[in-house]
Amino acid sequence: MGKTIGIPLLSNMEKLLLSVIITEQQEQNTEKLLEQLASQTISEDCYEIIRETVWDDNVSAARNRGMKRAKGEYIIFLSSDNRLQPEALNYLIAMIQPNLGNDTYPKSDDSGHYPRRPVDMASCGYVIQTEDTLLDYSPERNVKVLDRDDAMLRHFYIENYQGYLWNKIFRKSIIDGAKLHFREDIYRNEDRVFIIEYLKHSKFIRMAPEILVGYEIVEREPVESTLDEMQFFEREVTGIGAFKLMRRAMRGHADAKYMCDQNMAYEELQKYFEILQSDSPENYAKSSLRKYAKKFKKLDFEPATEEDAELLESYLHYAKTGEIVY
């Protein structure tokens, strides 16, 4: 299968090179991903596969269990719906530690300033698709090395979104040294919290263009949920709490914090708009969204349109009174 191309057998190393943590929803089939992992262009001796089942939609808990089991020097997080090109693992390892990928890494990055420099986190290009439709992809064309401030900032861009976990490789030494973990009380945006907190303890990252990791949105039979509409909404609101954690991690990083404020503000207004569109908006008077509404003015945000301004006025009224009017 060509499994020793690029990186030699490392079975004599005291420490495993890579841990691949796969989170699996109960209804998902991982066999296709496992076949692609078996076809990677590095030796099987280089990496371990750790599979963790997701219970109660808590992906964070599954990832934390996986990290406790991980023995590799580097960690990659995947889900059952990820798809890999054969050279994906090789490429990511070469991007974070160029001396491990002499045939993979280019002679220099696009600026020429950081040729072959080891970094603390690396990413490759990605694609998101259904079985027959391309939905999104990363348009990067050159290898870029970014410092911590620029890397944080890039994780709040709407285009070429970098908040995905599964196109990145991390150093386990940083995760362990900073005692990083996924927040198990957050059900949305938990990936980006982990990445931002990781970047807080990093110096440089490398963004590389090759699209080698994909996410395939597969149509499945809906799984019966034990959550009612309000409970599901409250889980969604935890994604706003995630921004609070990110803002805390970005103290001293003004540009990234400003972009985080914009993201958080629009997320709050979007959730409030969902309340307005619901059949019984009065049921949301005591939603946890209101505690964020009460502190909204602390965000560095100005509405861009008249519609946004009207929605914000209603949202701030909701913060004061619990009444929902528009």
Coordinates of C-alpha atoms in Angstrom, one line a residue:
M1 CA 0.0 0.0 0.0
G2 CA 3.0 2.3 0.0
K3 CA 2.7 2.9 3.7
T4 CA 6.3 3.9 4.3
I5 CA 6.5 6.7 1.8
G6 CA 7.7 10.1 3.3
I7 CA 8.1 8.9 6.9
P8 CA 10.2 5.8 7.8
L9 CA 9.2 3.0 10.2
L10 CA 9.4 4.3 13.7
S11 CA 8.7 1.2 15.6
N12 CA 11.9 1.5 17.6
M13 CA 10.9 4.9 19.0
E14 CA 10.2 5.1 22.7
K15 CA 7.2 7.3 22.1
L16 CA 4.5 6.8 19.5
L17 CA 4.4 9.6 16.8
L18 CA 0.7 10.2 16.4
S19 CA -2.6 9.5 18.1
V20 CA -5.7 9.7 15.9
I21 CA -8.8 10.1 18.0
I22 CA -12.1 9.2 16.3
T23 CA -15.4 10.2 17.9
E24 CA -18.4 8.0 16.7
Q25 CA -22.1 8.8 17.0
Q26 CA -24.0 5.6 17.7
E27 CA -25.7 5.5 14.3
Q28 CA -22.6 6.3 12.3
N29 CA -20.4 3.8 10.4
T30 CA -16.7 4.3 10.8
E31 CA -15.6 1.6 8.4
K32 CA -15.0 3.9 5.4
L33 CA -12.7 6.2 7.5
L34 CA -10.8 3.2 8.9
E35 CA -10.2 1.9 5.4
Q36 CA -8.7 5.3 4.5
L37 CA -6.6 5.3 7.6
A38 CA -5.2 1.9 6.6
S39 CA -4.2 3.3 3.2
Q40 CA -2.1 6.2 4.7
T41 CA 1.4 6.7 3.3
I42 CA 3.0 6.3 6.7
S43 CA 3.8 3.1 8.6
E44 CA 1.2 1.7 10.8
D45 CA 3.9 1.6 13.5
C46 CA 3.8 5.4 13.6
Y47 CA 0.3 5.9 14.8
E48 CA -2.5 4.6 17.0
I49 CA -6.3 4.8 16.4
I50 CA -8.4 5.6 19.4
R51 CA -12.2 5.1 19.0
E52 CA -14.6 6.7 21.4
T53 CA -18.4 6.5 21.2
V54 CA -20.4 9.8 21.7
W55 CA -23.1 9.5 24.2
D56 CA -25.9 12.1 24.7
D57 CA -24.5 14.3 21.9
N58 CA -21.5 15.1 24.1
V59 CA -18.6 15.0 21.7
S60 CA -16.4 16.8 24.2
A61 CA -16.6 14.0 26.8
A62 CA -15.7 11.5 24.1
R63 CA -12.6 13.5 23.0
N64 CA -11.5 14.0 26.6
R65 CA -11.6 10.2 27.1
G66 CA -9.6 9.8 23.9
M67 CA -6.9 12.3 25.1
K68 CA -6.5 10.4 28.3
R69 CA -5.7 7.3 26.3
A70 CA -3.5 9.0 23.7
K71 CA 0.2 8.1 23.8
G72 CA 1.3 9.9 20.6
E73 CA 3.6 12.9 20.4
Y74 CA 0.9 14.6 18.2
I75 CA -2.9 14.3 18.1
I76 CA -5.4 14.5 15.3
F77 CA -9.2 14.6 16.1
L78 CA -11.6 13.1 13.5
S79 CA -15.2 12.0 13.4
S80 CA -16.9 9.2 11.6
D81 CA -17.9 11.5 8.7
N82 CA -14.3 12.6 7.9
R83 CA -12.7 11.5 4.7
L84 CA -8.9 11.4 4.1
Q85 CA -6.6 11.4 1.2
P86 CA -3.8 8.8 1.5
E87 CA -1.1 11.3 2.3
A88 CA -3.2 13.3 4.9
L89 CA -1.4 12.1 8.0
N90 CA 2.0 12.3 6.4
Y91 CA 1.3 15.9 5.2
L92 CA 0.0 17.1 8.6
I93 CA 3.0 15.7 10.4
A94 CA 5.3 17.3 7.9
M95 CA 3.6 20.7 8.4
I96 CA 4.0 20.7 12.1
Q97 CA 7.5 19.1 12.1
P98 CA 9.1 19.6 8.7
N99 CA 12.2 17.4 9.4
L100 CA 9.8 14.4 9.5
G101 CA 8.6 15.1 5.9
N102 CA 11.5 15.9 3.6
D103 CA 9.6 14.8 0.5
T104 CA 6.4 16.5 1.5
Y105 CA 7.2 19.9 2.8
P106 CA 8.0 22.7 0.3
K107 CA 11.4 24.5 0.3
S108 CA 9.9 27.5 2.0
D109 CA 6.6 29.1 2.9
D110 CA 5.1 31.9 0.7
S111 CA 7.1 34.6 2.6
G112 CA 10.3 32.7 2.8
H113 CA 10.7 33.9 6.4
Y114 CA 10.1 30.6 8.2
P115 CA 11.4 27.8 5.9
R116 CA 11.1 24.4 7.4
R117 CA 10.4 25.8 10.9
P118 CA 8.7 23.5 13.4
V119 CA 5.4 25.0 14.7
D120 CA 3.0 24.3 17.5
M121 CA -0.1 23.6 15.4
A122 CA -0.6 23.0 11.7
S123 CA -3.6 22.6 9.4
C124 CA -4.3 21.5 5.8
G125 CA -7.0 22.4 3.4
Y126 CA -10.5 21.0 3.7
V127 CA -13.7 20.3 1.8
I128 CA -17.2 19.9 3.0
Q129 CA -19.6 18.0 0.8
T130 CA -22.6 15.7 0.5
E131 CA -22.4 12.6 -1.6
D132 CA -22.7 14.5 -4.8
T133 CA -22.5 18.3 -3.9
L134 CA -19.6 20.5 -2.9
L135 CA -20.7 22.8 -0.1
D136 CA -17.5 24.5 1.1
Y137 CA -13.8 24.3 0.8
S138 CA -10.6 26.2 1.9
P139 CA -9.2 28.4 -0.9
E140 CA -5.6 28.7 0.5
R141 CA -2.9 28.5 -2.2
N142 CA 0.3 28.9 -0.2
V143 CA 1.9 27.7 2.9
K144 CA 1.6 30.4 5.6
V145 CA 3.3 30.6 9.0
L146 CA 1.3 32.8 11.4
D147 CA 2.1 34.0 14.9
R148 CA -0.3 33.5 17.7
D149 CA -2.1 36.9 17.2
D150 CA -2.7 36.3 13.5
A151 CA -3.7 32.7 14.1
M152 CA -6.3 33.7 16.7
L153 CA -7.7 36.4 14.3
R154 CA -8.1 33.9 11.4
H155 CA -10.3 31.7 13.6
F156 CA -13.0 34.3 13.5
Y157 CA -13.1 34.9 9.7
I158 CA -16.4 33.9 8.2
E159 CA -14.8 32.9 4.8
N160 CA -12.2 30.2 4.8
Y161 CA -13.4 29.2 8.3
Q162 CA -10.6 27.8 10.4
G163 CA -12.6 26.7 13.5
Y164 CA -12.8 23.1 12.5
L165 CA -10.8 20.7 14.6
W166 CA -10.4 17.8 12.1
N167 CA -8.0 19.5 9.6
K168 CA -5.4 20.2 12.3
I169 CA -2.6 18.5 14.2
F170 CA -1.7 19.4 17.8
R171 CA 1.2 18.7 20.0
K172 CA 0.3 16.6 23.0
S173 CA 3.0 18.2 25.1
I174 CA 1.1 21.6 24.9
I175 CA -2.2 19.9 25.7
D176 CA -0.7 18.2 28.7
G177 CA 1.4 21.1 29.8
A178 CA -1.5 23.6 29.8
K179 CA -3.9 20.9 31.1
L180 CA -6.3 21.6 28.2
H181 CA -9.5 19.8 27.7
F182 CA -12.8 20.1 26.0
R183 CA -15.6 21.7 27.9
E184 CA -18.2 19.0 28.5
D185 CA -21.0 21.5 29.4
I186 CA -20.7 23.2 25.9
Y187 CA -22.4 21.6 22.9
R188 CA -21.7 24.1 20.2
N189 CA -18.5 26.0 19.4
E190 CA -16.6 23.6 21.7
D191 CA -14.0 23.0 19.0
R192 CA -13.1 26.6 18.6
V193 CA -12.8 27.1 22.4
F194 CA -10.2 24.3 22.5
I195 CA -8.3 25.7 19.5
I196 CA -8.2 29.3 20.9
E197 CA -7.1 28.0 24.4
Y198 CA -4.5 25.9 22.7
L199 CA -3.2 28.9 20.7
K200 CA -2.9 30.9 23.9
H201 CA 0.0 28.5 24.7
S202 CA 1.5 28.4 21.2
K203 CA 3.9 30.7 19.3
F204 CA 3.5 29.8 15.6
I205 CA 1.1 27.8 13.5
R206 CA 1.4 26.7 9.9
M207 CA -1.6 26.9 7.4
A208 CA -1.0 24.7 4.4
P209 CA -3.2 24.6 1.3
E210 CA -3.4 20.9 0.2
I211 CA -7.0 19.7 0.5
L212 CA -6.5 16.3 2.1
V213 CA -9.3 16.1 4.7
G214 CA -13.0 16.2 4.0
Y215 CA -16.2 16.1 5.9
E216 CA -19.1 14.2 4.2
I217 CA -22.6 15.2 5.3
V218 CA -24.4 11.9 5.1
E219 CA -28.2 11.6 5.1
R220 CA -29.3 9.3 7.9
E221 CA -32.6 8.4 9.5
P222 CA -33.3 10.9 12.3
V223 CA -32.5 9.6 15.7
E224 CA -35.2 10.0 18.3
S225 CA -34.2 12.7 20.8
T226 CA -35.0 12.8 24.4
L227 CA -34.8 16.6 24.4
D228 CA -37.8 18.8 24.0
E229 CA -37.6 22.1 22.0
M230 CA -36.6 24.2 25.0
Q231 CA -33.9 21.8 26.1
F232 CA -32.5 21.7 22.6
F233 CA -32.5 25.5 22.4
E234 CA -30.6 25.7 25.8
R235 CA -27.9 23.4 24.4
E236 CA -27.6 25.6 21.4
V237 CA -27.1 28.6 23.7
T238 CA -24.1 27.0 25.3
G239 CA -22.4 28.0 22.0
I240 CA -22.7 31.6 23.2
G241 CA -21.1 30.7 26.5
A242 CA -18.2 29.3 24.4
F243 CA -17.5 32.9 23.1
K244 CA -17.2 34.0 26.7
L245 CA -14.4 31.5 27.3
M246 CA -12.7 32.5 24.1
R247 CA -12.8 36.2 25.0
R248 CA -11.1 35.3 28.3
A249 CA -8.4 33.4 26.5
M250 CA -7.8 36.4 24.2
R251 CA -7.0 39.0 26.8
G252 CA -4.1 41.0 25.4
H253 CA -5.0 40.1 21.8
A254 CA -7.2 43.1 20.8
D255 CA -7.9 42.4 17.1
A256 CA -8.9 38.8 17.7
K257 CA -11.0 39.8 20.7
Y258 CA -12.8 42.4 18.6
M259 CA -13.6 39.8 15.9
C260 CA -14.8 37.4 18.7
D261 CA -17.1 40.1 19.9
Q262 CA -18.7 40.5 16.5
N263 CA -19.2 36.7 16.2
M264 CA -20.7 36.5 19.7
A265 CA -23.0 39.4 19.1
Y266 CA -24.4 38.0 15.8
E267 CA -24.8 34.6 17.4
E268 CA -26.8 36.1 20.3
L269 CA -29.0 38.1 17.9
Q270 CA -29.5 35.0 15.7
K271 CA -30.7 32.9 18.7
Y272 CA -33.0 35.7 19.7
F273 CA -34.4 35.9 16.2
E274 CA -35.2 32.2 16.5
I275 CA -37.2 32.9 19.6
L276 CA -39.2 35.6 17.7
Q277 CA -39.9 33.0 14.9
S278 CA -41.1 30.3 17.4
D279 CA -44.7 29.5 17.9
S280 CA -44.5 30.3 21.7
P281 CA -41.9 33.0 22.2
E282 CA -43.2 33.7 25.7
N283 CA -41.8 30.3 26.8
Y284 CA -38.3 31.7 26.4
A285 CA -38.7 34.5 29.0
K286 CA -36.4 32.5 31.4
S287 CA -34.0 31.2 28.8
S288 CA -30.3 31.3 29.7
L289 CA -29.9 33.5 26.6
R290 CA -31.2 36.4 28.8
K291 CA -28.1 36.4 31.0
Y292 CA -26.0 37.1 27.9
A293 CA -28.5 39.7 26.7
K294 CA -28.0 41.6 30.0
K295 CA -24.3 41.8 29.3
F296 CA -24.5 42.5 25.6
K297 CA -23.4 46.2 25.9
K298 CA -20.0 45.0 27.1
L299 CA -19.4 43.7 23.5
D300 CA -17.6 46.0 21.0
F301 CA -20.5 45.9 18.5
E302 CA -22.5 48.3 16.4
P303 CA -25.4 47.1 14.2
A304 CA -24.6 47.3 10.5
T305 CA -28.2 47.7 9.2
E306 CA -31.5 49.2 10.3
E307 CA -32.9 45.7 10.7
D308 CA -30.0 44.7 13.0
A309 CA -30.6 47.9 15.0
E310 CA -34.3 47.1 15.5
L311 CA -33.5 43.5 16.4
L312 CA -30.9 44.7 18.9
E313 CA -33.4 47.2 20.5
S314 CA -35.8 44.3 21.0
Y315 CA -33.1 42.1 22.4
L316 CA -32.0 44.7 24.9
H317 CA -35.7 45.1 26.0
Y318 CA -35.8 41.4 26.5
A319 CA -32.7 41.7 28.7
K320 CA -34.3 44.2 31.0
T321 CA -37.8 42.8 31.2
G322 CA -37.9 39.2 29.8
E323 CA -40.6 40.4 27.4
I324 CA -40.3 39.4 23.8
V325 CA -41.6 42.1 21.4
Y326 CA -40.5 43.0 17.9

